[in-house]
Short mmCIF file of C-alpha atoms in Angstrom, two decimals:
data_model
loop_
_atom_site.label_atom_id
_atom_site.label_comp_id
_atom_site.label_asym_id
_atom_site.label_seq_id
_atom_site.Cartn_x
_atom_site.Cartn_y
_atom_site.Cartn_z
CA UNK A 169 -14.62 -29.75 -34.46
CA UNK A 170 -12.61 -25.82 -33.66
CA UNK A 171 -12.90 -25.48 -30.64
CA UNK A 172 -12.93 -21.14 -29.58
CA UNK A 173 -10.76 -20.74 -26.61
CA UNK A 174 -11.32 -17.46 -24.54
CA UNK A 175 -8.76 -15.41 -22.52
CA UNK A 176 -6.12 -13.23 -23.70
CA UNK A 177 -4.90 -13.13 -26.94
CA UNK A 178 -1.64 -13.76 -27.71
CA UNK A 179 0.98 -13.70 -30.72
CA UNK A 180 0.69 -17.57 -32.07
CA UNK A 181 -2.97 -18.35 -30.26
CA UNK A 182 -6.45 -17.96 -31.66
CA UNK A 183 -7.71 -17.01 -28.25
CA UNK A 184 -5.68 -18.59 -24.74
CA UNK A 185 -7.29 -19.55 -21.81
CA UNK A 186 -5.91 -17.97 -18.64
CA UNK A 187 -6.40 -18.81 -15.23
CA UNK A 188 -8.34 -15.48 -14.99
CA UNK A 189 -10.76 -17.05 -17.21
CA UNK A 190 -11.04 -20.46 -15.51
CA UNK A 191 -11.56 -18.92 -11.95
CA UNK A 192 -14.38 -16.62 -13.71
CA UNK A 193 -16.28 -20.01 -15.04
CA UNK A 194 -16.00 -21.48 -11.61
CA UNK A 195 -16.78 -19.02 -9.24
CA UNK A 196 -13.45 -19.02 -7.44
CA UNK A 197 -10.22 -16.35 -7.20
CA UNK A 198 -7.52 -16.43 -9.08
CA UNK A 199 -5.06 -17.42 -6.12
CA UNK A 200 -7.50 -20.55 -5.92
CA UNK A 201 -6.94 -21.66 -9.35
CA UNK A 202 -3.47 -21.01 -9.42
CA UNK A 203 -3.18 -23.08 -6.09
CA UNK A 204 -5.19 -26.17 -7.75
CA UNK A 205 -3.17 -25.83 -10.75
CA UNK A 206 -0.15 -26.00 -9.09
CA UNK A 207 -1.06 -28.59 -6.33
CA UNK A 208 -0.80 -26.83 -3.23
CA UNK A 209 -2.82 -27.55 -0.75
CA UNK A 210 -5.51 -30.29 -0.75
CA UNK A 211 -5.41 -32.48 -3.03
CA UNK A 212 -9.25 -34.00 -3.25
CA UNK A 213 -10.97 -31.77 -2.92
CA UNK A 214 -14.27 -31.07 -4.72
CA UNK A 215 -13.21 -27.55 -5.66
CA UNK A 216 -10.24 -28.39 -6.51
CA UNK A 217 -11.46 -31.76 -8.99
CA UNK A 218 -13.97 -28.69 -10.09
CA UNK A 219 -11.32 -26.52 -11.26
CA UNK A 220 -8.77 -29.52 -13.24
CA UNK A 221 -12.16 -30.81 -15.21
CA UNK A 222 -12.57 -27.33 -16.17
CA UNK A 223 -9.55 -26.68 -16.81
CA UNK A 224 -9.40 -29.19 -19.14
CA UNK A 225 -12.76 -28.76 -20.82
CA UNK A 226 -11.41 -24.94 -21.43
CA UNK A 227 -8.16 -26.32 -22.94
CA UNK A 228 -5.88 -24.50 -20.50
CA UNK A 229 -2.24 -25.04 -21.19
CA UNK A 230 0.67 -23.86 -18.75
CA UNK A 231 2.30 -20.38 -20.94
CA UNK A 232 5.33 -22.43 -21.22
CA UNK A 233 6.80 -19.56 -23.31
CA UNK A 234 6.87 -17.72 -20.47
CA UNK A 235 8.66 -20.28 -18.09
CA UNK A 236 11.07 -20.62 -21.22
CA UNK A 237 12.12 -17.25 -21.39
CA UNK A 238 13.29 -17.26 -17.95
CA UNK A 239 16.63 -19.16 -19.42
CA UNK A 240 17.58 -16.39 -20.76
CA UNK A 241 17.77 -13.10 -18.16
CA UNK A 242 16.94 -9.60 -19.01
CA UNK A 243 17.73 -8.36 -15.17
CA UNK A 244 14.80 -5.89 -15.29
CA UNK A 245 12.91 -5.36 -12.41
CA UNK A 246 9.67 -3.46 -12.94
CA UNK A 247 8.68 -1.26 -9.93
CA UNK A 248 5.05 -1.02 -10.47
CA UNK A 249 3.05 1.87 -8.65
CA UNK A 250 -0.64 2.22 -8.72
CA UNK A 251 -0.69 5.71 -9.74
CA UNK A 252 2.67 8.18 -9.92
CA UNK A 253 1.45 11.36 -11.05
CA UNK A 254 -2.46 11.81 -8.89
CA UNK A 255 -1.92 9.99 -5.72
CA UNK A 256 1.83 9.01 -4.44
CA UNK A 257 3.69 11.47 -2.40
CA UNK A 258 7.06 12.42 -3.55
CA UNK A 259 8.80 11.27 -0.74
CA UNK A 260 7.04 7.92 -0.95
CA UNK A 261 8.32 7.71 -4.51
CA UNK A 262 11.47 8.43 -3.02
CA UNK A 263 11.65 6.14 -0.08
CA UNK A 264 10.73 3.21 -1.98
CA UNK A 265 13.12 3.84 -4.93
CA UNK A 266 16.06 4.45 -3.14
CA UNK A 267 14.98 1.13 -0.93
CA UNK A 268 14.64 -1.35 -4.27
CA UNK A 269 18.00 0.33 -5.79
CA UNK A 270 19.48 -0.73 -2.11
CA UNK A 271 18.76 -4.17 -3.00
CA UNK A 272 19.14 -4.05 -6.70
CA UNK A 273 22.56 -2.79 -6.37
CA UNK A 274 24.67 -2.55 -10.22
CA UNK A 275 23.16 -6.32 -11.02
CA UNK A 276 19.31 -5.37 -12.27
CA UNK A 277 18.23 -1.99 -14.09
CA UNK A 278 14.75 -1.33 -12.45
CA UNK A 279 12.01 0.23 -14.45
CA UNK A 280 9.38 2.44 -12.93
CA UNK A 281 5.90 2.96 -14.04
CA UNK A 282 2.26 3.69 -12.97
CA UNK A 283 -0.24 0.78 -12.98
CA UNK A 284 -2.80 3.46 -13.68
CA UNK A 285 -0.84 3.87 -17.00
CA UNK A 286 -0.80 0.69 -18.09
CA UNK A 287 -3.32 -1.34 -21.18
CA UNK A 288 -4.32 -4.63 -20.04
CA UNK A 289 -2.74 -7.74 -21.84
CA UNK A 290 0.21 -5.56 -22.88
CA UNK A 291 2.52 -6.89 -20.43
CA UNK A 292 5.63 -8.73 -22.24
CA UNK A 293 7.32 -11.20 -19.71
CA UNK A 294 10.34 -11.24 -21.80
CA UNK A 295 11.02 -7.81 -20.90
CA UNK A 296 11.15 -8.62 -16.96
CA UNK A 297 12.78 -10.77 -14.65
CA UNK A 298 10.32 -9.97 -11.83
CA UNK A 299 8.09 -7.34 -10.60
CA UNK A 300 7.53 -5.42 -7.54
CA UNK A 301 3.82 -3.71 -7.14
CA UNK A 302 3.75 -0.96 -4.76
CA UNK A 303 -0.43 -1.17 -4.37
CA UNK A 304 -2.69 0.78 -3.11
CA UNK A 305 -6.07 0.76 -4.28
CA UNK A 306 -7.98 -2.81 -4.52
CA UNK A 307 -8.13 -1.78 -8.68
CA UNK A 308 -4.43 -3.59 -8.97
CA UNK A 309 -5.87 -7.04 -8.28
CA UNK A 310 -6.54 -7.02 -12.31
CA UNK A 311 -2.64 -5.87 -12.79
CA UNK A 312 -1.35 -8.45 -10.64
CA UNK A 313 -3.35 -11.18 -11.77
CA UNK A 314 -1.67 -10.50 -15.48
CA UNK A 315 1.29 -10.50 -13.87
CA UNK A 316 0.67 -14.09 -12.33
CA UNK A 317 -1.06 -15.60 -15.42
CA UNK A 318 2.29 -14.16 -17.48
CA UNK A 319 4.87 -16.42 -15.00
CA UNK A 320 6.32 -13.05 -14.08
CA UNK A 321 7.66 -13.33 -10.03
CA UNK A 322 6.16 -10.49 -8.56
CA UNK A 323 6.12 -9.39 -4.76
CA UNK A 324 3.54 -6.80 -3.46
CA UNK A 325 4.43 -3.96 -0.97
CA UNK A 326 2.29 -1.84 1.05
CA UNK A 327 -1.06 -3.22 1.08
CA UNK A 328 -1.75 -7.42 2.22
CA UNK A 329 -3.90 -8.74 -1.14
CA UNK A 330 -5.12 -12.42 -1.50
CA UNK A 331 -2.01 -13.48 -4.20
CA UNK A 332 0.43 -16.40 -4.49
CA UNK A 333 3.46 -13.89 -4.08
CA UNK A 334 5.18 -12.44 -1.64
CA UNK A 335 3.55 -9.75 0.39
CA UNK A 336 5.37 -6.79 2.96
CA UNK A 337 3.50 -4.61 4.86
CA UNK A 338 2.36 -2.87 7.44
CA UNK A 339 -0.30 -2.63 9.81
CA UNK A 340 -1.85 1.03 9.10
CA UNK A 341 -4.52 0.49 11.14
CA UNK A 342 -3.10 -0.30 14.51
CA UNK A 343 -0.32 2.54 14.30
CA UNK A 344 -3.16 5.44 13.65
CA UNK A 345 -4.65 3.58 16.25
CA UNK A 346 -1.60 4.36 18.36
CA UNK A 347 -1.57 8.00 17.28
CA UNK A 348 -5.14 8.98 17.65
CA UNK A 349 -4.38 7.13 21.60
CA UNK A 350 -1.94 9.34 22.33
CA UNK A 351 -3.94 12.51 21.47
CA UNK A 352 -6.40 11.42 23.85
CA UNK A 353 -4.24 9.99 26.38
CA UNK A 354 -2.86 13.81 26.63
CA UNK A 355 -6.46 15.15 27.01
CA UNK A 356 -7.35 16.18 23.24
CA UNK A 357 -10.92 15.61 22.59
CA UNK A 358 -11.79 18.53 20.12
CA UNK A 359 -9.68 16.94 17.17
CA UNK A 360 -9.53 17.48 13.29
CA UNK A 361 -8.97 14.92 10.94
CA UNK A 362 -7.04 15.64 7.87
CA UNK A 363 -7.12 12.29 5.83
CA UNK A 364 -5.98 11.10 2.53
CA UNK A 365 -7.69 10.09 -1.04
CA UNK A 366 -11.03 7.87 -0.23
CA UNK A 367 -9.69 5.72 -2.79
CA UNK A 368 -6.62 4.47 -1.37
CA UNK A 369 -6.87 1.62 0.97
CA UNK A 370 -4.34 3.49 3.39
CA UNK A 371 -6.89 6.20 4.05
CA UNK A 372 -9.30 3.42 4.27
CA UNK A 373 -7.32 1.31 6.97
CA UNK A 374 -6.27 4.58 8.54
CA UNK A 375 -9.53 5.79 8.88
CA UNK A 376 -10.58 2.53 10.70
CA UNK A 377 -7.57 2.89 13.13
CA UNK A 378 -8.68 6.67 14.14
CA UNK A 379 -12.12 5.40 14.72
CA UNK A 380 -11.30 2.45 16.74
CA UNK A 381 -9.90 4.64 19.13
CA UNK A 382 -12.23 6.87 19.78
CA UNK A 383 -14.66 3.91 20.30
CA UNK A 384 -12.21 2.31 22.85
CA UNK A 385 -12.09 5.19 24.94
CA UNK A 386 -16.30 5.64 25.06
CA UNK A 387 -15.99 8.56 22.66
CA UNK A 388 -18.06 8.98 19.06
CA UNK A 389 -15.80 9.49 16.13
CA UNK A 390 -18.43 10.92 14.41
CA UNK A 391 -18.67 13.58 16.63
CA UNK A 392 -14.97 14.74 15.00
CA UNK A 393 -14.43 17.10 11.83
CA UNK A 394 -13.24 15.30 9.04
CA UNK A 395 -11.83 16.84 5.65
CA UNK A 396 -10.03 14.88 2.90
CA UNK A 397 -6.75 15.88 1.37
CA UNK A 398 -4.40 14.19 -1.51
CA UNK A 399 -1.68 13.46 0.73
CA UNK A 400 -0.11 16.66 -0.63
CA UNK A 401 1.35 19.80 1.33
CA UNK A 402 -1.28 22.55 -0.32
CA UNK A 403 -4.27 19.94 0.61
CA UNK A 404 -3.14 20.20 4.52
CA UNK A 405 -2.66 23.72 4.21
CA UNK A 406 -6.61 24.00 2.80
CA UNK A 407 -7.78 21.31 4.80
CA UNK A 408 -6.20 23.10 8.00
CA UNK A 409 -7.75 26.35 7.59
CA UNK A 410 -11.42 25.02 7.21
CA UNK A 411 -11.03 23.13 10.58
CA UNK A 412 -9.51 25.54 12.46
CA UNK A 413 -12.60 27.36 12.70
CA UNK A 414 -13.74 24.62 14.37
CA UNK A 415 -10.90 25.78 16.95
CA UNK A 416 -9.48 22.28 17.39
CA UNK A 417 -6.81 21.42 20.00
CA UNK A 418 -5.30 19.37 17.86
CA UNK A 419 -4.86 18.27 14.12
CA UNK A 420 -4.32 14.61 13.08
CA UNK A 421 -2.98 14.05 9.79
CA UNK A 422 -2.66 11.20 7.51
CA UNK A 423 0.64 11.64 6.29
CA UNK A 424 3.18 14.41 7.40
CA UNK A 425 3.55 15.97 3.98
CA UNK A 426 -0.04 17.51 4.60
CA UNK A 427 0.98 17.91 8.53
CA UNK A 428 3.51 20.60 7.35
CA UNK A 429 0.64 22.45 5.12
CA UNK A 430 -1.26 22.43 7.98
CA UNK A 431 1.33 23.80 10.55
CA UNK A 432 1.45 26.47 7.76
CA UNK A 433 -2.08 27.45 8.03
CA UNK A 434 -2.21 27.03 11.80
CA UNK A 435 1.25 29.83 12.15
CA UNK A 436 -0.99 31.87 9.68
CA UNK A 437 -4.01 32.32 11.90
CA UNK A 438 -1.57 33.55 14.38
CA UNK A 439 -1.69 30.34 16.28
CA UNK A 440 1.44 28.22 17.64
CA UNK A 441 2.73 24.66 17.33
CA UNK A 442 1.79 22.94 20.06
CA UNK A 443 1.02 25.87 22.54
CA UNK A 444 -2.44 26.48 20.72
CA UNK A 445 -3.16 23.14 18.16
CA UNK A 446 -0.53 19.81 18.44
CA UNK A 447 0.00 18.00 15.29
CA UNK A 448 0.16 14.56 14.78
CA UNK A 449 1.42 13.44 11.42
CA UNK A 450 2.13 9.35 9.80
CA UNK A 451 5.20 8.06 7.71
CA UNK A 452 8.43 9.83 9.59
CA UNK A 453 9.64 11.42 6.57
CA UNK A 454 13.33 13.25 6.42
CA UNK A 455 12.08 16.58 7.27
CA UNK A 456 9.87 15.65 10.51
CA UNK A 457 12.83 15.47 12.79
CA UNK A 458 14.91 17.87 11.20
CA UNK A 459 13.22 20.57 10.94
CA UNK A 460 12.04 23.70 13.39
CA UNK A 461 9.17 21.67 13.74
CA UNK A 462 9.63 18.53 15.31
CA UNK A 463 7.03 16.20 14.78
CA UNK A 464 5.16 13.85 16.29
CA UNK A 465 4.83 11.02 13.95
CA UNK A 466 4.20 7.55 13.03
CA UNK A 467 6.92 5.83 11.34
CA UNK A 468 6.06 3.77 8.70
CA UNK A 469 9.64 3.13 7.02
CA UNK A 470 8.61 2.93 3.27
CA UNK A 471 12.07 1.95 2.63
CA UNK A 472 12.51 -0.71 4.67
CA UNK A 473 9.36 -2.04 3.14
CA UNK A 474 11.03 -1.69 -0.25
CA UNK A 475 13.87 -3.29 1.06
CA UNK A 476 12.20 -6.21 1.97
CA UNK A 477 10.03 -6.24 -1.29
CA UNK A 478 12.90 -6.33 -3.34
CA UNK A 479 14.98 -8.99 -1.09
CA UNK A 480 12.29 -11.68 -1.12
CA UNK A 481 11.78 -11.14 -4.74
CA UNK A 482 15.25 -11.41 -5.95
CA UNK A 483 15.58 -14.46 -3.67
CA UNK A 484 13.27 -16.15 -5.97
CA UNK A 485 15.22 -15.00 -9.22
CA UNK A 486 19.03 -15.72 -7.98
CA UNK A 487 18.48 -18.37 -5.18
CA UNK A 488 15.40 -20.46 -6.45
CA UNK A 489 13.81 -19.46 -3.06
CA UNK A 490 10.10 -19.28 -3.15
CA UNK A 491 8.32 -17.43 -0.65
CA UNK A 492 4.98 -16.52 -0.11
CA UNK A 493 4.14 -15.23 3.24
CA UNK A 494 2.68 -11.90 3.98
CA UNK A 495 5.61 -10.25 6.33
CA UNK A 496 3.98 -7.57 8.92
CA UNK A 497 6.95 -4.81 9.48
CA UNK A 498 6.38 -2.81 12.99
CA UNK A 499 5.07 0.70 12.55
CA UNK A 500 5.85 2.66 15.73
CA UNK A 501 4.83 5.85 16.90
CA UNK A 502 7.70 8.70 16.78
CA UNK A 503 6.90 11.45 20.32
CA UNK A 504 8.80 14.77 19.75
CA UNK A 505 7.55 18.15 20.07
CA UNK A 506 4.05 19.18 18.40
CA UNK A 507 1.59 17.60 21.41
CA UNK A 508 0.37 19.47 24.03
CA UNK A 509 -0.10 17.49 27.50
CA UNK A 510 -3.67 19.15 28.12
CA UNK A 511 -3.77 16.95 31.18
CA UNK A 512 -0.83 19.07 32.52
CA UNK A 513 -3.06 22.38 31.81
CA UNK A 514 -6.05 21.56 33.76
CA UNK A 515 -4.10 20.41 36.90
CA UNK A 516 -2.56 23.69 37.08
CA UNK A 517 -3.88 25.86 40.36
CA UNK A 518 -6.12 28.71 39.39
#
């Protein structure tokens, strides 16, 4: 009797099973599967027994094809973003490239594209050695799971995910945190919020990091203007003149590309940098400390974070070395010149 496999289709196959397919039928995630599959972890338990039976009723075999063509090198290194073109700043873009080609060095050609770009089940794992995923929305998990089912070695930057790779990142949440303290510590209560796309789960873990401290320090964050930009410089520069007639003391921004658009608005309302509205801005690009404006900032160091993503990953392809820890780099918070000590103001004598 033909049995009808289902999965992914590929060149010599009537229809292949993946381990997509088998964590579907039993209720599981993918990293679950690929764990039982593999044998890590326990090894009797009932989910696990679950998962081999069905693997074997669904006739799953191991893309040894894949595993094969590793033999034989093509030293490509995909560099995978969720979107180029709509969401990613520039200067991320640039950060993280110069970061993998750090690591890369002369050895691998790496080959950049947008996730948002790309038609599931296309991906050839002839074509690359490994794979670093820059992610940022939750949207990826269906990218990365083709990656994993293909045999590809992958590591994931930016944003911790539930995979059996390699993960660097950072905790956004904690360093807006730290920013949105240090407002308040210097007496800023009347605060607008310039944030980034909703659908990025750095505005969404930024978000929660504002919030949390104005709940720690008795105050309502809801009580706060809010406006969402793109993360680009003309989306501070029209988020920044609709809160400024809220006359804030201060602006905080989600990234410092859309801090400068707003330090554009605020010098054309005939208003100063810090004297009347401080600026807070995140990632410590080039230009924050260089330029007339020195600003206060949280550093993220994308390229350091690409730098890692690209070591532990071509530790794997040249050494053998498998690694799959989620690696927290420290964020910390950059004081210059763009806060005003309000504290200082209202102790002055009258």
């Amino acid at each position: 009797m033909m049995q009808m496999l289902i999965g992914d289709s590929k060149e010599g196959d009537i229809m292949a099973v993946t381990i997509k397919d088998i964590a579907k039928r039993a209720g599981v995630s993918y990293s679950t599967v690929s764990r039982a599959l593999n044998g890590i972890g326990a090894e009797n338990t009932e989910s696990r027994k679950n998962i081999l039976r069905l693997a074997q009723e669904m006739g799953y075999v191991p893309n040894q094809a894949a595993i094969n063509l590793k033999k034989s090198r093509s030293y490509v290194i995909g560099l995978y973003f969720s979107t180029i073109s709509k969401m990613t700043s520039p200067f991320v873009l640039h950060d993280v490239l110069t970061g993998v080609y750090s690591v890369a060095g002369s050895k691998y050609n790496v080959v950049v594209k947008g996730i948002d770009m790309h038609e599931p089940g296309t991906l050839n794992p002839s074509y690359f050695d490994g794979i670093i995923v820059l992610s940022q929305r939750s949207e990826d998990m269906e990218f990365m799971n083709e990656v994993l089912d293909k045999k590809i070695p992958m590591s994931v930057i930016c944003r911790a995910v539930d995979v059996d790779a390699p993960n660097v990142t950072t905790d956004e949440a904690l360093a807006m945190e730290r920013a949105m303290d240090y407002l308040l510590e210097n007496g800023h209560r009347n605060i607008g919020i310039i944030e980034g796309n909703p659908g990025l789960d750095s505005s969404r873990l930024r978000r929660r990091g504002w919030r949390t401290s104005m709940t720690s320090h008795g105050l309502d964050p809801d009580a706060l203007p809010v406006i969402s930009g793109n993360y680009r410089y003309a989306s501070g520069y029209t988020a920044a003149k609709q809160l400024l007639t809220f006359r804030p003391t201060a602006l905080l921004c989600f990234n410092d590309e859309m801090a400068f658009g707003a330090r554009t608005a605020i010098v054309e309302a005939g208003l100063k940098v810090p004297d009347d509205v401080s600026l807070v801005g995140f990632d410590n690009w080039d230009m924050s400390g260089y330029s007339d404006m020195h600003l206060t900032t949280v550093e993220r160091n994308m390229g350091e974070i690409a730098r890692e993503g690209a070591r532990v990953l071509l530790r794997r392809l040249d050494e053998g070395i498998v690694d799959n820890r989620r690696i927290y780099l420290n964020n910390k918070l950059i004081i210059r010149d763009t806060v005003k000590n309000l504290n200082v103001e209202e102790r002055k004598p009258s």
